[in-house]
Amino acid sequence: MQAVVYNGPRDVVVKDVPDPKIERPNDVLVRITSTNICGSDLHMYEGRTDFERGRVFGHENLGEVIEVGGAVDRIKVGDMVCVPFNVACGFCRNCERGLTAFCLTTNPDPNVAGAAYGFADMGPYNGGQANYLRVPYADFNCLRLPDDAREKEHDYVMVADIFPTGWHATELAGVEAGDSVVIYGSGPVGLMAAYSAILKDARTVMVVDRHPDRLRLAESIGAIPIDDSKGSPIDQVLALTNGKGADKGCECVGYQAHDPQGHEHPNMTLNNLVRSVKFAGGIGVVGVFVANDPGAPDTLGKQGEIVFDWGLLWFKGQHFGTGQCNVKAYNRHLRDLIHVGKARPSFIVSHKLPLNEAPEAYKHFDARDFGWTKVILKPNQS
Amino acid sequence: MQAVVYNGPRDVVVKDVPDPKIERPNDVLVRITSTNICGSDLHMYEGRTDFERGRVFGHENLGEVIEVGGAVDRIKVGDMVCVPFNVACGFCRNCERGLTAFCLTTNPDPNVAGAAYGFADMGPYNGGQANYLRVPYADFNCLRLPDDAREKEHDYVMVADIFPTGWHATELAGVEAGDSVVIYGSGPVGLMAAYSAILKDARTVMVVDRHPDRLRLAESIGAIPIDDSKGSPIDQVLALTNGKGADKGCECVGYQAHDPQGHEHPNMTLNNLVRSVKFAGGIGVVGVFVANDPGAPDTLGKQGEIVFDWGLLWFKGQHFGTGQCNVKAYNRHLRDLIHVGKARPSFIVSHKLPLNEAPEAYKHFDARDFGWTKVILKPNQS
Amino acid sequence: MQAVVYNGPRDVVVKDVPDPKIERPNDVLVRITSTNICGSDLHMYEGRTDFERGRVFGHENLGEVIEVGGAVDRIKVGDMVCVPFNVACGFCRNCERGLTAFCLTTNPDPNVAGAAYGFADMGPYNGGQANYLRVPYADFNCLRLPDDAREKEHDYVMVADIFPTGWHATELAGVEAGDSVVIYGSGPVGLMAAYSAILKDARTVMVVDRHPDRLRLAESIGAIPIDDSKGSPIDQVLALTNGKGADKGCECVGYQAHDPQGHEHPNMTLNNLVRSVKFAGGIGVVGVFVANDPGAPDTLGKQGEIVFDWGLLWFKGQHFGTGQCNVKAYNRHLRDLIHVGKARPSFIVSHKLPLNEAPEAYKHFDARDFGWTKVILKPNQS
Amino acid sequence: MQAVVYNGPRDVVVKDVPDPKIERPNDVLVRITSTNICGSDLHMYEGRTDFERGRVFGHENLGEVIEVGGAVDRIKVGDMVCVPFNVACGFCRNCERGLTAFCLTTNPDPNVAGAAYGFADMGPYNGGQANYLRVPYADFNCLRLPDDAREKEHDYVMVADIFPTGWHATELAGVEAGDSVVIYGSGPVGLMAAYSAILKDARTVMVVDRHPDRLRLAESIGAIPIDDSKGSPIDQVLALTNGKGADKGCECVGYQAHDPQGHEHPNMTLNNLVRSVKFAGGIGVVGVFVANDPGAPDTLGKQGEIVFDWGLLWFKGQHFGTGQCNVKAYNRHLRDLIHVGKARPSFIVSHKLPLNEAPEAYKHFDARDFGWTKVILKPNQS
């Protein structure tokens, strides 16, 4: 089959790789019809992780089941399914608590909890930017889609990762109806976090970034765009919240945060959040941070350490939640909101491209080129 | 009256100050019979905060009500009361949610939420290491004690701060029955956190420190003492938890953390916790950290910044809660446990001294001299 | 002043009563500008409670503060305030946990927790269907309104009771985004429960009743109206939920529930809910039930007992929460949603009348006359 | 193999039945070494359910894995496992939320959620009062035991049902440290609920019953025994709680509740709880209630309906949780507490008997004969 393969920093190629097959009785095979490029793919694309050359990208996958293993009870050939980016077993101590992002079974590295498709440090699983994908523990991992699966496919594919991840940011922060919320980052995840806060009936949702196309999308769903190239985002947030700061905050950028001049500061959004959120407020961090960043510009960065305003954080009594999203905690509900027409996350999609245009798409998305907000690849489209 | 007054770094004096009086109709006056020296007093004592000379220390107070203002309904003259260290109004947005440590009314600084008696940056309220104390919003702030108030006074006085603060550490971390828990620090708060985890039926409670008297106290309540002068505390915790790390962790040391050789590292316990706690685990931080530390040895420290292993924390998906304890969230229940004999927090008390011995007591407690684990001052004892 | 006074079953009069005055230093006086007739007033109006003749009705009150007691710190003369129907102290064991509907201070009956204005069994407090109202513990009980208080007065007055009460129904039931929810009752509280579920982004909200004007209001906010005079409401709910039942249910009718033929069955909506809600689902009950109903048609009813499908409830593993709403748990957030334009609860208002038209209004509202969905009285309007 | 088979009301026989075998690739076979008789077996034994003749009893099972299906990854031959009484799939909407008692996959009746071994209405699964048991979805359902499995076998077998079920009662009620708690019923589940409340550091735990041997066991773990044959249990509870009622209550008796004179009243314990628990208190109901009871003495009872004090319940604003326990929500933690020596639930065991003495054991346990508090059958003991 054809697949998007990592070939080194800023270099992906579409080439032939062996077809996946049923390896264990709980597996199914999915023929991929939509698979997104994710902002976290870009960390790997830029060579800022230890993702191995030759591996297939793609952890936001949707498609049709074409084969099922002998122990699969619930999922049937022909089902349209959205596949959470986490590979989880369903029966370990963490999975049974709903912590599927920290599965203790599926990552062969005994020092790591959690696995994902086509992801650095997250196990040997190939990604779905390809014609086919093998899904382990399929009864547990596959989300079946209703009869409008094809019609709303570009909404449903967002349920594999970024819609639940944006929702997770608001859950980690503790967003509830009536809150004021500040989101750092208006990439796809930041927009989904803003959209989630709005669905949860937050009073005020502020989105900090500087790309006009993305800020305009934030504004289009009812958020207040804050351009940090026009002045301190902290000051702008304080001005909108009676000088007190937002009730809750979300970090949707990660360790490659840049200032408006283009310089990287891995601590920038975190320290801004401490100052932008009120005393006793909550902060959810879903932007990716890594423990090893060989490509970092300095020694601290290489070890994943940051200079952090801990004193102020503690004095303000804030709490932080972090980490990858447990997609299964939210994906049924978000699917249902799409089904009944109460959510339409595809508003962020800018491009739907055949698989062989992936190299160009990666280049433009990585450059944050104007208008490239979210790309869906269509591997099996004629 | 006599009071313990701050006179500059490592210098307290007992001297005459004006008696407090009813200033507002919701005030009461309390004749103090027990008032503790707290570990957080030591940060001020050492001159590592901006606590003003001339102010009275003391935020762990218990005594008898001797006068009540005209709007006080519940509290009566003669009541024995334990006074939470937080000064809270009971009607602001935060108090009505139970966040009494972040009261929006009682601190005149509009940029700070929360107030306390005799505490740097926490409002103008004098402390209770004195004959008398004025308590504002007394119906809200005073915890009435039952008829064994005198008999169990040295247990009940712990409910003003360190017993609830230790309990708070376990709440912020999310400790539940069956958990393994690691506590950094075996000072009074660390011991109270360990005691709280044990009361909550944690499976295993580990306490990291190096003072043999304090580790022995930890052991006496059923915790596992871990001596960090004998080897890496992280390795010792991992060895006790199948290499996975503890389910939950508590920080009970604060920004003046020292290594066994006596060198200060404000990030030491926090980074150790990230490595000692498992993936998706929770961490509660009640050790004091400050946003301004003029006495810090370096520039980062002066601004309350630390070098923090954020990358690893995020990769592990940990969450942490911080800040001062909302004493009223727990003090009724802890009082009741003492009353029925299920808790006896006075096991940490090493000294009960008249007020005029406060200067000596501060000196020994600050030096962590052997056997000086917790001092109760007795201001009105003949 | 003029006030709406209870004069016996189905008989209210507007007459002169003494002006309230500051009785204690924590009191304020409010000049009432809007005060609603509530569905729970009708139980008293019909003589189906032990509400005493001569007392003043009215527990949904909004107005301007005209005098403050000597111990009041936060509330000022001139403030526009919305007054929760609960009279609460702010410092008892229940209030400090947020259970202001069960205040242990304000009801002089030691066997009852909780107090309210103008309400049977809820203490001696007069109601606000009058020119003026005395509000005890005013710093705790008054919700200050922003500068659009006059403009949005008919939205804000809903925050005194029925908007939070409807919200409370969904909280007791555990409604979350994506849920299907069935509401029994499309009176003002039922409509507010439906509105709350919709604000919380429920997937499907069904409202069961038979009054076409009220069902039409339900439909106007996006709920699915279910007419129980056209067929079994249980069957209709099951048909809309794949035969499984709704995820969550709300009871917003109370003990005077009638079948479509007009016969009273106090257990009707409760038993319907057990059958309309799925296994392990949650049910919130805010419709009023009473322990003593002298006017009930049978012996069970007189004692507040019902024949209840407990066996089925237990087999289905459902949970339910009951009781009056703790208004302060929600009123700030709901006020803020109104202020920023995200909620407009006044959509239920059908009539705004001067105080002297109260007797007619009670008559029509009690008869569920077509178009009388919610009445606001305007006591001080020229 | 030999098995305990239901032969009609009050008639069980031990006889040969076919050995179970691996039916699906996710199954394992367990050689049973301990299997308890449960109080809920007695409802079936007495013919008060629609349990079918010829079926095998036994849902509290522990033993050694002797064969595993081809899709089983985690469980190995030779593992000692404790088997939750719920048969659950691990991947349905309810299981993935932890509601394993309401599995949507394992019960073939589409109108029922949840399945269990050897249980009326809970699917076709045979029980484990036999030499062998088939366990479906074994990776999800089996709890592996540590190396002291044989030594502490009679503690660990309680983790299959009654220890988690008692714990569940306290969770449904919302018991937390410092609470006063009243338990109705001192059978095995009531004793486990009391034990759980004590482990959770409740302030006061009261157990209501009348069998002196069982009340003595309650007293032996620190609970206060309340003999309802000596006077109103409500009055006794109120006397111990300042007239206010307990903070929380647990129902551990079920629909066959008897008064001290031996008359059955299915509503007795529930109505007593409403009166024994305070305003705004919580009540957890794990005693079995059934929707169909053909053997009930009256019409209401046959339909599972009771006369219930709903009016008082609502006035008091209490909340109720009900239903079978989701064993997997607690079994790891409870196993761990046994392993480290902090829990020893076998204190309730009165008899350990070979399988062929089951008929006698059922007779004595059903009669509540003195000293027959809990029976463990030992099917494979030589």
Coordinates of N, CA, C and O in Angstrom, one line a residue, chain B residues 24-26 70-74 90-98 105 137 139-140 328-333 335-336, chain C residues 24-26 70-74 90-98 105 137 139-140 328-333 335-336:
Chain B
R24 N -14.9 46.1 64.4 CA -16.1 46.0 63.6 C -17.1 45.1 64.2 O -16.7 44.2 65.0
P25 N -18.4 45.2 63.9 CA -19.4 44.5 64.7 C -19.3 42.9 64.5 O -19.9 42.2 65.3
N26 N -18.6 42.5 63.4 CA -18.5 41.0 63.2 C -17.2 40.4 63.9 O -17.0 39.2 63.8
G70 N -21.2 43.4 68.0 CA -22.7 43.5 68.0 C -23.4 42.7 67.0 O -24.6 42.4 67.1
A71 N -22.7 42.2 65.9 CA -23.3 41.5 64.8 C -23.0 40.0 64.9 O -23.4 39.3 64.0
V72 N -22.3 39.6 65.9 CA -22.0 38.2 66.0 C -23.1 37.4 66.6 O -23.6 37.7 67.7
D73 N -23.6 36.4 65.9 CA -24.7 35.6 66.3 C -24.4 34.2 66.9 O -25.1 33.8 67.8
R74 N -23.4 33.6 66.4 CA -23.2 32.2 66.8 C -22.2 32.0 67.9 O -22.4 31.2 68.8
G90 N -16.4 35.0 54.1 CA -17.6 34.1 54.0 C -18.6 34.4 52.9 O -19.5 33.7 52.7
F91 N -18.4 35.6 52.2 CA -19.5 35.9 51.3 C -18.9 36.3 49.9 O -19.7 36.6 49.0
C92 N -17.6 36.3 49.7 CA -17.1 36.6 48.4 C -17.3 35.4 47.4 O -17.6 34.3 47.9
R93 N -17.0 35.6 46.2 CA -17.1 34.6 45.2 C -16.2 33.3 45.6 O -16.7 32.2 45.4
N94 N -15.0 33.6 46.1 CA -14.2 32.4 46.5 C -14.7 31.8 47.8 O -14.8 30.5 47.8
C95 N -14.9 32.6 48.8 CA -15.4 32.0 50.0 C -16.6 31.1 49.9 O -16.7 30.0 50.4
E96 N -17.6 31.6 49.0 CA -18.8 30.8 48.9 C -18.6 29.5 48.2 O -19.4 28.6 48.2
R97 N -17.4 29.4 47.5 CA -17.1 28.1 46.9 C -16.2 27.3 47.8 O -15.6 26.2 47.4
G98 N -15.9 27.8 49.0 CA -15.0 27.0 49.9 C -13.6 27.4 49.8 O -12.7 26.8 50.5
T105 N -12.0 39.6 50.0 CA -12.4 40.7 50.8 C -11.4 41.1 51.8 O -11.2 42.3 52.0
Y137 N -15.0 38.7 61.1 CA -16.0 37.7 60.6 C -16.0 36.5 61.4 O -15.9 35.3 61.0
D139 N -18.3 34.7 63.2 CA -19.2 33.6 63.0 C -18.7 32.7 62.0 O -18.9 31.5 62.0
F140 N -18.1 33.2 61.0 CA -17.6 32.4 59.9 C -16.2 31.8 60.2 O -16.0 30.6 59.9
K328 N -11.2 25.8 56.4 CA -12.6 25.5 56.7 C -13.1 24.3 55.9 O -14.2 23.7 56.2
A329 N -12.4 23.9 54.9 CA -12.9 22.8 54.1 C -12.8 21.5 54.9 O -13.4 20.5 54.5
Y330 N -11.9 21.5 55.9 CA -11.7 20.2 56.6 C -11.8 20.3 58.1 O -11.8 19.3 58.8
N331 N -11.8 21.5 58.7 CA -11.6 21.6 60.1 C -12.7 21.0 61.0 O -12.4 20.5 62.1
R332 N -13.9 21.1 60.5 CA -15.0 20.4 61.3 C -14.7 18.9 61.4 O -14.8 18.3 62.5
H333 N -14.5 18.3 60.3 CA -14.3 16.9 60.3 C -13.1 16.4 61.1 O -13.1 15.5 61.9
R335 N -11.7 18.1 63.6 CA -12.1 18.3 65.0 C -12.8 17.1 65.5 O -12.6 16.6 66.6
D336 N -13.8 16.6 64.7 CA -14.6 15.5 65.2 C -13.8 14.2 65.3 O -14.1 13.5 66.2
Chain C
R24 N -31.6 43.6 62.4 CA -30.3 43.2 63.0 C -29.2 43.8 62.1 O -29.4 44.2 60.9
P25 N -28.0 43.9 62.6 CA -27.0 44.7 61.9 C -26.6 44.1 60.5 O -26.0 44.9 59.7
N26 N -26.9 42.9 60.3 CA -26.5 42.3 59.0 C -27.6 42.4 57.9 O -27.5 41.9 56.8
G70 N -25.6 48.1 60.2 CA -24.3 48.6 60.6 C -23.2 47.6 60.3 O -22.0 48.0 60.3
A71 N -23.5 46.3 60.2 CA -22.4 45.3 60.0 C -22.3 44.9 58.5 O -21.6 44.0 58.2
V72 N -23.0 45.5 57.6 CA -23.0 45.1 56.2 C -21.8 45.8 55.5 O -21.7 47.0 55.6
D73 N -21.0 45.0 54.9 CA -19.7 45.5 54.4 C -19.7 45.7 52.8 O -19.1 46.6 52.3
R74 N -20.4 44.7 52.2 CA -20.2 44.6 50.7 C -21.4 45.3 50.0 O -21.2 46.0 49.0
G90 N -24.7 31.6 56.0 CA -23.3 31.7 55.4 C -22.2 31.1 56.3 O -21.1 30.9 55.9
F91 N -22.6 30.7 57.6 CA -21.5 30.2 58.4 C -21.8 28.9 59.1 O -21.0 28.4 59.9
C92 N -23.0 28.3 58.9 CA -23.3 27.0 59.5 C -22.6 25.9 58.7 O -22.1 26.1 57.6
R93 N -22.7 24.7 59.3 CA -22.0 23.6 58.7 C -22.5 23.4 57.2 O -21.8 23.0 56.3
N94 N -23.8 23.5 57.0 CA -24.3 23.3 55.7 C -24.0 24.5 54.7 O -23.6 24.3 53.6
C95 N -24.2 25.7 55.2 CA -23.9 26.9 54.3 C -22.4 26.8 53.9 O -22.1 27.1 52.7
E96 N -21.5 26.5 54.8 CA -20.1 26.5 54.4 C -19.8 25.4 53.4 O -18.7 25.5 52.7
R97 N -20.7 24.5 53.2 CA -20.5 23.5 52.1 C -21.3 23.8 50.9 O -21.4 23.1 50.0
G98 N -21.9 25.0 50.9 CA -22.7 25.4 49.8 C -24.2 25.0 49.8 O -24.9 25.2 48.9
T105 N -29.2 27.8 60.6 CA -29.3 28.9 61.5 C -30.7 29.6 61.3 O -31.3 30.1 62.3
Y137 N -28.6 38.7 56.8 CA -27.3 38.3 56.3 C -27.1 38.7 54.9 O -26.8 38.0 54.0
D139 N -24.8 40.6 53.2 CA -23.6 40.4 52.4 C -23.5 39.0 51.8 O -23.0 38.8 50.7
F140 N -24.1 38.1 52.5 CA -24.1 36.7 52.0 C -25.2 36.5 51.0 O -25.0 35.8 50.0
K328 N -27.3 29.9 45.7 CA -26.0 30.5 45.6 C -25.0 29.6 44.9 O -23.9 30.1 44.5
A329 N -25.3 28.4 44.7 CA -24.4 27.5 44.0 C -24.3 27.9 42.5 O -23.3 27.5 41.9
Y330 N -25.3 28.5 42.0 CA -25.3 28.8 40.6 C -25.5 30.2 40.2 O -25.4 30.6 39.0
N331 N -26.0 31.1 41.1 CA -26.5 32.4 40.7 C -25.5 33.3 40.1 O -25.9 34.1 39.2
R332 N -24.3 33.3 40.5 CA -23.3 34.2 39.9 C -23.1 33.8 38.4 O -23.1 34.7 37.6
H333 N -22.9 32.5 38.2 CA -22.7 32.1 36.8 C -23.8 32.4 35.9 O -23.7 32.8 34.8
R335 N -26.2 34.7 36.3 CA -26.2 36.1 36.1 C -25.2 36.5 35.0 O -25.5 37.3 34.1
D336 N -24.0 36.0 35.1 CA -23.0 36.3 34.1 C -23.4 35.9 32.7 O -23.1 36.6 31.7

